[in-house]
Structure formats: C-alpha cells, structure tokens
Coordinates of C-alpha atoms and ligand atoms in Angstrom, one line a residue:
X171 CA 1.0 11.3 -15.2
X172 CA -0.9 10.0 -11.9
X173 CA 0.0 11.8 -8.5
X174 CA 1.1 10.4 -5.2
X175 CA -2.2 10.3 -4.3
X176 CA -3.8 8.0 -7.0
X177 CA -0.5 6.3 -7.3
X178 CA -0.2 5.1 -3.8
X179 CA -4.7 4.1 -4.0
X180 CA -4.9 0.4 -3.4
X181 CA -7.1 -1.1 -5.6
X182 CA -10.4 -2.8 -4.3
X183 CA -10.3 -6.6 -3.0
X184 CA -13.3 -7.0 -4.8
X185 CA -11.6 -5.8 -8.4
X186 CA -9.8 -9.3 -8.4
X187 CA -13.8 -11.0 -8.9
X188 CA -15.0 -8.2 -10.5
X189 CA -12.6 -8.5 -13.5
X190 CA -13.0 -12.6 -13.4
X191 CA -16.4 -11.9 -13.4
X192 CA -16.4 -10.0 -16.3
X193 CA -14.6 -12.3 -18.3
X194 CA -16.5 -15.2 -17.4
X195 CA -19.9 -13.0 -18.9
X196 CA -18.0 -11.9 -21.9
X197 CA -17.7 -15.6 -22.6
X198 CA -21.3 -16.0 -22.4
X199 CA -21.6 -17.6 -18.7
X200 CA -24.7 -17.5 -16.7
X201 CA -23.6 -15.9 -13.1
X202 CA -25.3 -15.6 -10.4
X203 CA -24.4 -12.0 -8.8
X204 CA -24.6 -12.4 -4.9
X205 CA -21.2 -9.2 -5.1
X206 CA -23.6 -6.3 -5.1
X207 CA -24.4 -3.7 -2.7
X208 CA -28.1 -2.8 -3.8
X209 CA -31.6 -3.6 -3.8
X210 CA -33.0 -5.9 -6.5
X211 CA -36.1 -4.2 -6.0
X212 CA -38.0 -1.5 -8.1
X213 CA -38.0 2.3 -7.3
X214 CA -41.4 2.8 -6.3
X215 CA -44.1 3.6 -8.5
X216 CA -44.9 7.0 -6.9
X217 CA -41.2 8.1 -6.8
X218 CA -41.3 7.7 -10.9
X219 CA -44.7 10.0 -11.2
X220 CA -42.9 12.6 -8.8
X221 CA -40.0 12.5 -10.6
X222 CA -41.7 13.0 -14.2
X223 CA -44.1 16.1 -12.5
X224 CA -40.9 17.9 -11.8
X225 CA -39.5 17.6 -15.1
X226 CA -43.1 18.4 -16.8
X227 CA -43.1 21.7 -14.2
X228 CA -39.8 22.7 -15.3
X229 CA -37.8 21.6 -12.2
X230 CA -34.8 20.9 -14.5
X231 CA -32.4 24.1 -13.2
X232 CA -29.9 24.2 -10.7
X233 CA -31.2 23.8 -6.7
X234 CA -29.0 25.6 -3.8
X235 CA -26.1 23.1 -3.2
X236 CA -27.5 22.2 -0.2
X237 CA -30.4 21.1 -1.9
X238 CA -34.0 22.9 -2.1
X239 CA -36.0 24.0 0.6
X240 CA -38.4 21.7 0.1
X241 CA -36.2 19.2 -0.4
X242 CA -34.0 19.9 2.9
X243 CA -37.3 19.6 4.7
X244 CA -38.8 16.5 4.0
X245 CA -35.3 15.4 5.3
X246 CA -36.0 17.3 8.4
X247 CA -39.5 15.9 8.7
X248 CA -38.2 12.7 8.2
X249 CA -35.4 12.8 11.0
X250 CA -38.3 14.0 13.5
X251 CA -40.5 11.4 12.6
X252 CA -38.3 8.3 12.6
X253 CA -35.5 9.5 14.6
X254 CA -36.5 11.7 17.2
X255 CA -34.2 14.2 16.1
X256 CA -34.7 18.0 15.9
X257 CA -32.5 19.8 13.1
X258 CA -33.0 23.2 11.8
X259 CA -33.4 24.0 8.6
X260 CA -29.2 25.4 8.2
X261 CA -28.1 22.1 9.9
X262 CA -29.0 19.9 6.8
X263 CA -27.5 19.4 3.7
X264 CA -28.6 17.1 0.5
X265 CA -26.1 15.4 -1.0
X266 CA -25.4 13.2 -4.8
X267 CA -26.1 10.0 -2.6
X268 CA -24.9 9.4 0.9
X269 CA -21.3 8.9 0.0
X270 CA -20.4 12.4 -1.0
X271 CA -21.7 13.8 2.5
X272 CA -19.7 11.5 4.3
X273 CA -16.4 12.5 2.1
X274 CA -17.2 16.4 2.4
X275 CA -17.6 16.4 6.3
X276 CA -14.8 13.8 6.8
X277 CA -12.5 16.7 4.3
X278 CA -13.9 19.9 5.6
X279 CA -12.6 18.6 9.6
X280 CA -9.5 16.5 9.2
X281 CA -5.9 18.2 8.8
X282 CA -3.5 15.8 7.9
X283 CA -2.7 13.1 10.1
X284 CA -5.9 13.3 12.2
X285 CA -6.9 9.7 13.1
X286 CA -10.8 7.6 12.0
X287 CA -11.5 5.1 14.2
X288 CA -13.2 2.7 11.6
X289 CA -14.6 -0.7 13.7
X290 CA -13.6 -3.4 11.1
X291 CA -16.0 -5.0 9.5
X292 CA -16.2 -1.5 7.7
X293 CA -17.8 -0.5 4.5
X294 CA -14.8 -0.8 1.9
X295 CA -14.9 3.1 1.0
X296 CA -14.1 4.5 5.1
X297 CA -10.6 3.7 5.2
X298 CA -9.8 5.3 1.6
X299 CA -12.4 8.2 1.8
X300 CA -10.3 9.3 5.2
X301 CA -6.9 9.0 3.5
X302 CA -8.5 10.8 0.6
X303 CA -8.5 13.6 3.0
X304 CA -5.6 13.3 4.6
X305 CA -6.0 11.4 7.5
X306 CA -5.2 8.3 8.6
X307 CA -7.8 5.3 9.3
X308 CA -7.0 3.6 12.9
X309 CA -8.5 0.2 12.3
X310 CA -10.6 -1.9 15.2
X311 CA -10.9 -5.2 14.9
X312 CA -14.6 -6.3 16.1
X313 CA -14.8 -9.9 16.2
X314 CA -17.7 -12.0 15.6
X315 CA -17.7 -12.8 19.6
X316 CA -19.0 -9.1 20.1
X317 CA -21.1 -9.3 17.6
X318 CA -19.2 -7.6 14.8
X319 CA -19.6 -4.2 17.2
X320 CA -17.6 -1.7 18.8
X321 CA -17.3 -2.1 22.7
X322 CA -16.7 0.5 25.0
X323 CA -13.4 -1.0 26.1
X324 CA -12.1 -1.2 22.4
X325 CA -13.2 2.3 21.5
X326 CA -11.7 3.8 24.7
X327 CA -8.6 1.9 23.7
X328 CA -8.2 3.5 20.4
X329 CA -8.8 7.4 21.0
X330 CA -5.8 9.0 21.0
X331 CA -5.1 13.4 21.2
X332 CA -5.3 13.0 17.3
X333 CA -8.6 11.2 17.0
X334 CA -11.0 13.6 15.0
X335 CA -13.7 10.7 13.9
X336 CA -15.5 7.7 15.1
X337 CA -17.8 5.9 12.5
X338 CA -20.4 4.1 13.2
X339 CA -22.5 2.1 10.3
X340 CA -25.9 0.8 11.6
X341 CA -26.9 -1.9 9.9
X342 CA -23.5 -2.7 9.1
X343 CA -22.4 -3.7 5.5
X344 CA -21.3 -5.9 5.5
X345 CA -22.2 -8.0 8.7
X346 CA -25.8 -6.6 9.1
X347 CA -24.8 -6.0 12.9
X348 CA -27.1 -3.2 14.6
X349 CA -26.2 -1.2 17.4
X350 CA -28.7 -1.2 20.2
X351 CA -29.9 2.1 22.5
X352 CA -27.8 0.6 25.2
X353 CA -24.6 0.1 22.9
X354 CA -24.7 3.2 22.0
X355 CA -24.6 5.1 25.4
X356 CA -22.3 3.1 26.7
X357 CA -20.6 4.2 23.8
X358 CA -21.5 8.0 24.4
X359 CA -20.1 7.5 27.9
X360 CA -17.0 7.0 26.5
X361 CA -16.8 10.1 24.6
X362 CA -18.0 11.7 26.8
X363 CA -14.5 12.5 28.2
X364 CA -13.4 13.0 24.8
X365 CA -14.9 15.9 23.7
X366 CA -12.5 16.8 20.7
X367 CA -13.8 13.5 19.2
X368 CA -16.9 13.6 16.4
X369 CA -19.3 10.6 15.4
X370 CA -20.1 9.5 12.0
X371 CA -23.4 7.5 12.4
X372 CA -24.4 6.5 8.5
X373 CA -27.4 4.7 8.7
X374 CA -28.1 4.5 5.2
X375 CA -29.6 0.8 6.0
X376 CA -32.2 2.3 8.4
X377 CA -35.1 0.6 7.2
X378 CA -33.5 -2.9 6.5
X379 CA -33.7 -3.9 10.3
X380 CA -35.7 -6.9 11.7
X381 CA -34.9 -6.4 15.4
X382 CA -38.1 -6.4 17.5
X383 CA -36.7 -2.8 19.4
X384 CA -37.4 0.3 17.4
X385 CA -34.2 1.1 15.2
X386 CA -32.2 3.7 17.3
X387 CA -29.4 6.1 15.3
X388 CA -27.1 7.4 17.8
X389 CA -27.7 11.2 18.5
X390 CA -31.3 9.8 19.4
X391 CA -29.6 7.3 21.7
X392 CA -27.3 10.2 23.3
X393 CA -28.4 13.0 23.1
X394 CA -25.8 14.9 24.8
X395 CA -23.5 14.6 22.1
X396 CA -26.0 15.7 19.3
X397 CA -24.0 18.8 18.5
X398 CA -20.7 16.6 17.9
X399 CA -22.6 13.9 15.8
X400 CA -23.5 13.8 11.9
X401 CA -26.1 11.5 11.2
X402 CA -26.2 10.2 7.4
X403 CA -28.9 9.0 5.1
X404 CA -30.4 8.9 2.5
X405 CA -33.2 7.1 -0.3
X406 CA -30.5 4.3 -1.9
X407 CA -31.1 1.1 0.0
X408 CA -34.8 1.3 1.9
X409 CA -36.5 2.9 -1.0
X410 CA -34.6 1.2 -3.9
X411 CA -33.0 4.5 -5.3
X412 CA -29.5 4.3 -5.9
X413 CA -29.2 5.1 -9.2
X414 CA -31.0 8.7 -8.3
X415 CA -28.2 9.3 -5.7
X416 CA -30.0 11.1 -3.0
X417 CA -28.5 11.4 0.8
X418 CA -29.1 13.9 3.3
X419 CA -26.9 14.8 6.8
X420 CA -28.0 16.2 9.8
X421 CA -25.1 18.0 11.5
X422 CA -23.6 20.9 13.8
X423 CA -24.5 24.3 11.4
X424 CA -20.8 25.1 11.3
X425 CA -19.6 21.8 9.6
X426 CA -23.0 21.8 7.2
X427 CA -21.8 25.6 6.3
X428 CA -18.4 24.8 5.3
X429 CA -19.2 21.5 3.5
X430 CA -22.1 23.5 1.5
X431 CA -18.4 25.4 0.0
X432 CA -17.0 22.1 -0.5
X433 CA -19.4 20.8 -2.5
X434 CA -20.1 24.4 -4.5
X435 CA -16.6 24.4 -5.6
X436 CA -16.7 20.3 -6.2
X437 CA -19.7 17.9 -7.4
X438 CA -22.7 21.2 -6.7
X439 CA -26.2 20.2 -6.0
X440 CA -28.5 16.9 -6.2
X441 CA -30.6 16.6 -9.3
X442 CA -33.3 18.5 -9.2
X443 CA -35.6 15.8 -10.4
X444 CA -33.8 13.5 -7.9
X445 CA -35.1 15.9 -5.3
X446 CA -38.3 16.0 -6.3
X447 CA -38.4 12.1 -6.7
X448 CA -36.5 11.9 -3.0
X449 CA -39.3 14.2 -1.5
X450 CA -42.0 12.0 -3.0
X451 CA -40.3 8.8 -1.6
X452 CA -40.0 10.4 2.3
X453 CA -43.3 11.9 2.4
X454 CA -45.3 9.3 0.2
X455 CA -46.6 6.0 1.7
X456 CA -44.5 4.5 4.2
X457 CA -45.3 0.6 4.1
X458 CA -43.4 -0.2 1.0
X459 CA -40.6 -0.3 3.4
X460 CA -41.6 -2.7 5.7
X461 CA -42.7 -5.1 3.2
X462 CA -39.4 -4.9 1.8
X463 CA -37.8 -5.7 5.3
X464 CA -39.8 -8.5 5.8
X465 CA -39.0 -9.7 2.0
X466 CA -35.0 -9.4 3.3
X467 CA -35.6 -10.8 6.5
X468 CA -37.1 -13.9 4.7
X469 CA -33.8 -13.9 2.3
X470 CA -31.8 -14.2 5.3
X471 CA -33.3 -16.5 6.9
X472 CA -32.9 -19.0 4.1
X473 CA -29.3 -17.9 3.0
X474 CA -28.4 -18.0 7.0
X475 CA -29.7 -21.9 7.3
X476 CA -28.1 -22.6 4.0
X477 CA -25.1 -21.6 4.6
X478 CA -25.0 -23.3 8.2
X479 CA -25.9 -26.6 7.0
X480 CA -22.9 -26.6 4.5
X481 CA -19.0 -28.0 5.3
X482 CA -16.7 -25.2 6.5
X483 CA -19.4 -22.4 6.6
X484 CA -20.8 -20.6 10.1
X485 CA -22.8 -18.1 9.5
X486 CA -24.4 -15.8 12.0
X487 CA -27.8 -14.3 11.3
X488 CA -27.3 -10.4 10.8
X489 CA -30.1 -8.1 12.3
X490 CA -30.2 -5.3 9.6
X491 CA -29.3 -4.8 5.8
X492 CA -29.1 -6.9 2.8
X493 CA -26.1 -9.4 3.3
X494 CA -24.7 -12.5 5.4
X495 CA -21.1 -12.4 6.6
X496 CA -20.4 -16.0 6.9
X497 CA -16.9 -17.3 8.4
X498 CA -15.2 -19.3 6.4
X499 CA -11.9 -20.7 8.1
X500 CA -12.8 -24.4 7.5
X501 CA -11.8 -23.6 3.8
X502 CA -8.2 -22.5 4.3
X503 CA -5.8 -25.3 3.4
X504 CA -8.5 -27.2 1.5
X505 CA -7.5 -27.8 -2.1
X506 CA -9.8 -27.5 -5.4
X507 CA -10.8 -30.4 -7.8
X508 CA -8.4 -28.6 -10.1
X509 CA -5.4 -29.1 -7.5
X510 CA -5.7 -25.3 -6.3
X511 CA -4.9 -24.8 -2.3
X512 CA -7.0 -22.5 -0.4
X513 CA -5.0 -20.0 0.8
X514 CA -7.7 -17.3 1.9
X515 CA -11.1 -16.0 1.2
X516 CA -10.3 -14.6 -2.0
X517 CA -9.4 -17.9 -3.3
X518 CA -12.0 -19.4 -2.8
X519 CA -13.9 -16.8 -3.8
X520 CA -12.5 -17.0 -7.4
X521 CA -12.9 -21.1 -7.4
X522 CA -16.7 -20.3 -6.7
X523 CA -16.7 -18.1 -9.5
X524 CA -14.6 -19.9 -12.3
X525 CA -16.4 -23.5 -11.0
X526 CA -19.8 -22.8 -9.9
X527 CA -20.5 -19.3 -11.4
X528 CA -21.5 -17.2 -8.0
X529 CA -19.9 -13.9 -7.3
X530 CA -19.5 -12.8 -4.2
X531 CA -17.0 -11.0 -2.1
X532 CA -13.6 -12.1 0.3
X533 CA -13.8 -10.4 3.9
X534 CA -10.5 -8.5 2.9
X535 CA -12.5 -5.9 1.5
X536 CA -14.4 -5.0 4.2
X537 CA -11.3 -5.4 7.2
X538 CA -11.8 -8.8 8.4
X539 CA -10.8 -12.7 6.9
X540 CA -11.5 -15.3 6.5
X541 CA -15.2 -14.0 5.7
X542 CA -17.0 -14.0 2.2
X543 CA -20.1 -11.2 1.9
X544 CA -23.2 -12.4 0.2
X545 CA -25.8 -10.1 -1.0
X546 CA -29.5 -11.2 -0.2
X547 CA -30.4 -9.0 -2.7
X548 CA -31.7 -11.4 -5.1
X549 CA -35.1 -13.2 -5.5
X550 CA -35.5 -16.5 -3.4
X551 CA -35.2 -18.9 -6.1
X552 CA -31.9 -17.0 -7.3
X553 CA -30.3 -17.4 -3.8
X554 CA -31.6 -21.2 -3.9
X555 CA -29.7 -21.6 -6.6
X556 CA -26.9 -19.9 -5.6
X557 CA -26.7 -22.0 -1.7
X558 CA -27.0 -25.5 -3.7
X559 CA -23.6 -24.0 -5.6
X560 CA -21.7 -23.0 -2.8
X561 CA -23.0 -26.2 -1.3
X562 CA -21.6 -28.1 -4.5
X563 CA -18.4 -26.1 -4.2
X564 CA -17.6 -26.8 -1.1
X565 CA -18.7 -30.3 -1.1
X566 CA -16.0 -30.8 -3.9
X567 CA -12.9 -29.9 -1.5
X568 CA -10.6 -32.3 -0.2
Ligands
LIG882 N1 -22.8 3.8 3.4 C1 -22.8 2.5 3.3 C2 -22.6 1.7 4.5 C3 -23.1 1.9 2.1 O1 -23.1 0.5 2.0 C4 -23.3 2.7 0.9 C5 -23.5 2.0 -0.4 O2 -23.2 0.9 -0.7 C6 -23.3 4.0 1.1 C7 -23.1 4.6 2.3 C8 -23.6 5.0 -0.1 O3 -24.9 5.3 -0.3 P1 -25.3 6.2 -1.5 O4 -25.5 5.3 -2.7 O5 -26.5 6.9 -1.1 O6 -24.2 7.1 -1.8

C-alpha cells in the first residue's frame, strides 16, 4: 500500500517514549511531561477577543493563500519593527504555522539530490522535511565546545557545488544556543563566495531570548545577502499560539510566488480567524512577551543548577527558547536498580520514565548523543518535581 517514500520514513526517536508514555497514562500514572515543544502558557486574552470579532463580522471565508492583506502586513510591520527588515508586500507569505513555509520553500528550490546543510543539534523535522523534497540533509556536527553553533570553518567545510540550503534556527531547539551579530557575518562572509547557496533563518523562538544584546536574525545581521535569505516566523512559541498555527516568511518575491502555487494546490490558506487572532497578537500589547521571557529565563535557571548539581549530568545554560540540553555521558555503562545497562540516551530516558515517571527526550532526535532535551515549559514547582526525580534516578545507578 505505502510508497517508497513513506516506506523508507524513519520513525521519530522520540516515538519510543511517546508510546511508553502512553501506556504508562493509560494505566493511570501520574507523569510529569518535560517531552514537549510548546508553551505552557495561555493565548493571550486579547488574541481570544480578536479572534471571536472575526467570527461575529463574518471573517469565516477563504483568505488569498498567502494570507490577507491585512494579515501579510502586520507581518511586515512586525519584521520592520523588531528586525530591521524591509519586505514588500509580494515578498511575504502566511503560512498554517511556521512548519509548512519552511517545507514549501525548501520543495519549491530543491531538485533532487541538492544538499541542506543542517548544523546538528537540529530541530527533529529538518533532515526529513528536506528528504521529503528530494534532497539530501548534509549533517554538521556542532559540539557543545562551540557552543552548539555553526562556525565559519565548519560551514565553509561543508558547501559543496550541490549545496542549495543552509539552516539556521535561532534560539535553537533544542540547545537554546543563539547566534550573535558577529556569528552571523562571519558567517555571511562565507557565503559570500557562494552565491548559489540560500539561508534558512527560522526564528520561531525570537522572543524566548535572555541575552543582554538585542536578538539579531540574520538578513539584519547581513544585509548583503537579504535577497538569498528566508527569514521564518511566526505566533506559536512567544505568543502561546500553537494550536492556531500561524507563521509568516519574508523572502526573495520569486520563491514567495512559486510557494503561494504550492500551497494553493496543497494545504491553501491560514484560518481566517487565525489571522485575525495573529494580527491582534503582533499589533496588540507587546509586554506579555517579555514577561514570559523572564518567566523562562527563571525556569532555566533552576532546571540548569539542578541538573548540574546531579551525578552524570552537565548542563550548559541555553541563551534562548524553552529547553536545557544537558550531556549525559556519565550515564552510559551505568546499570538500573532493575539490572538494565545504559547503553545510550534513550535508555535512560525510558528508565526515567517507567521508574520515576518524567518524559523527556534522548539527543538522537535532535542529531547529537548522549544528550536528553528537557522542556522548561512547565510551572516551577512541576520542574521541582521533576529535578528531585531525575536526581532520584540517577542517584539509584550503580
Ligand atoms: N521551527 C522550530 C525550530 C520549532 O521548534 C517548531 C515547533 O516546534 C517550528 C519551527 C514549528 O512552528 P509552528 O508550530 O509555527 O509550525
């Protein structure tokens, strides 16, 4: 029945504690959930009362696929006023989320065999997203030592006469690393000389940064290469709205033209009420978003000195987003009260689960082991909880 296609589609790392997880609820566990990728927080209040206006003014038709005008310009408002960045009106598109306008200009550029670079850690859906489409992910291993980021020397390493892509993900999930202005044009030097090559910035984590420089996305960084660059975001994670899947993309008019047919003959346009919620969320009050920061910031802090003061765990603290990427090599070879050796990540992150009840996520998934992903996600007295288990966990080795 299935094709080559869905045949040859690994599944997840995470299914392995997804489905343990699920049997562990079905049998009436309490688990704590540190697995997921969004914000335990609200939509805000204002968002909701947009949202129901549209529907009470009749806004419950089909929009352009691109999204409406007024839509498509609160996202350009928005990319002037926090990013610097000056996109006509053709050279935006709204998307069902952020992930869809990453998949539609990733397929509307790459013929088959055209190489990603994806810097590993990498959000789990790059590498099958690009062979979705034909083309081939070249993983780059970005150790901790550089600070989970791309260097200049690795990229220039990796670009070959096929290389269509470069991602870049800023906060990262799942390491929360954040590229700085410098970085980046060091970065932009390199492709300078390359000029086939396009960059991917998704900074869907924008507003989850607690660096004390300004957050910088990378066409504001380098200029130069703005009409090679797609930048990516959307209202998911800094306005808690992922279950109204709203993104935008700012991009050269030629690519935001042909993925407008993409998606016309594929998914077609954003909810209209979405829109309307989406417009209400980028031109309502802005402070909601740092307070949330700061909330995170706190999170981390705590999670990050947890997880440091307990055996086999290192944990550096992440500048952006809503997770900790701690190492956990002093696990491997340990064995489990029940007799089970620790093999890799994902065993211990199954022990965790069937032992202690915490879900969270091996580093396989996102590129890079022996690392487990934790989300911060949670109320304070929830990621107590959860550090005194992992704590107790790992305490219980030999
Ligand atoms: N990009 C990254 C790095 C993400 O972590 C996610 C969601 O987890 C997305 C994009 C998708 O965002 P959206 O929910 O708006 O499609």
């Amino acid at each position: 029945m299935l094709n080559a296609i869905a045949q040859d589609f690994e599944p997840s790392a995470i299914s392995q504690v997804f489905s343990l997880a699920s049997r562990l609820k079905a049998e009436g566990r309490e688990i704590i959930d540190l697995s997921v990728g969004e914000p335990d927080f609200e939509s805000p209040e204002h968002v909701k009362q947009a949202a129901w206006a549209a529907i009470q003014r009749g806004e419950t038709k089909y929009t352009p696929v691109e999204g409406s005008i007024a839509m498509r310009r609160a996202a350009q408002a928005k990319f002037r006023r926090d990013n610097g960045l000056d996109y006509a009106l053709e050279q935006i598109n709204i998307g069902q989320g952020a992930k869809p306008l990453l998949y539609r200009a990733l397929q509307a550029t790459l013929d088959p065999g055209d190489e990603v670079i994806v810097p590993a850690p990498y959000w789990a859906s790059y590498p099958g997203m690009v062979k979705l489409c034909g083309g081939r992910p070249v993983i780059v291993s970005c150790p901790e030592e550089v600070g989970f980021k791309l260097t200049p020397a690795a990229l220039a390493g990796a670009i070959t006469d096929k290389t269509k892509w470069v991602m870049f993900n800023s906060p990262s999930n799942p390491t929360g690393a954040v590229y700085s202005r410098a970085e980046y044009q060091a970065l932009g030097k390199v492709l300078e000389a390359h000029p086939r090559v396009l960059v991917m910035a998704d900074d869907i984590y924008e507003h989850i940064a607690f660096g004390t420089e300004p957050y910088v996305t990378f066409a504001e960084a380098v200029p130069a290469l703005m009409e090679r660059t797609v930048t990516v975001n959307g209202v998911s994670k800094g306005y808690a709205m992922t279950g109204w899947r709203i993104g935008f993309a700012g991009g050269p008019a030629i690519l935001m033209e042909a993925m407008r047919r993409l998606l016309s003959q594929s998914e077609g346009n954003p909810s209209s009420i979405s829109q309307a919620a989406a417009i209400a969320a980028l031109e309502g009050p802005q402070d909601l978003l740092a307070e949330r920061a700061a909330a995170y910031r706190d999170r981390r802090d705590l999670v990050v000195a947890r997880l440091n003061q307990t055996p086999y765990l290192r944990c550096s603290a992440p500048e952006g987003a809503f997770y900790v990427y701690p190492n956990c090599e002093g696990l491997i070879g340990k064995t489990t009260p029940a007799g089970q050796r620790i093999e890799a990540s994902r065993d211990f992150a199954a022990y965790l689960l069937e032992a202690h009840g915490v879900t969270l996520v091996p580093g396989a998934a996102f590129g890079m082991d022996p690392y487990l992903r934790l989300s911060t996600a949670a109320a304070l007295t929830q990621l107590e909880a959860a550090c005194d288990k992992i704590a107790r966990a790992c305490g219980e080795l030999t």
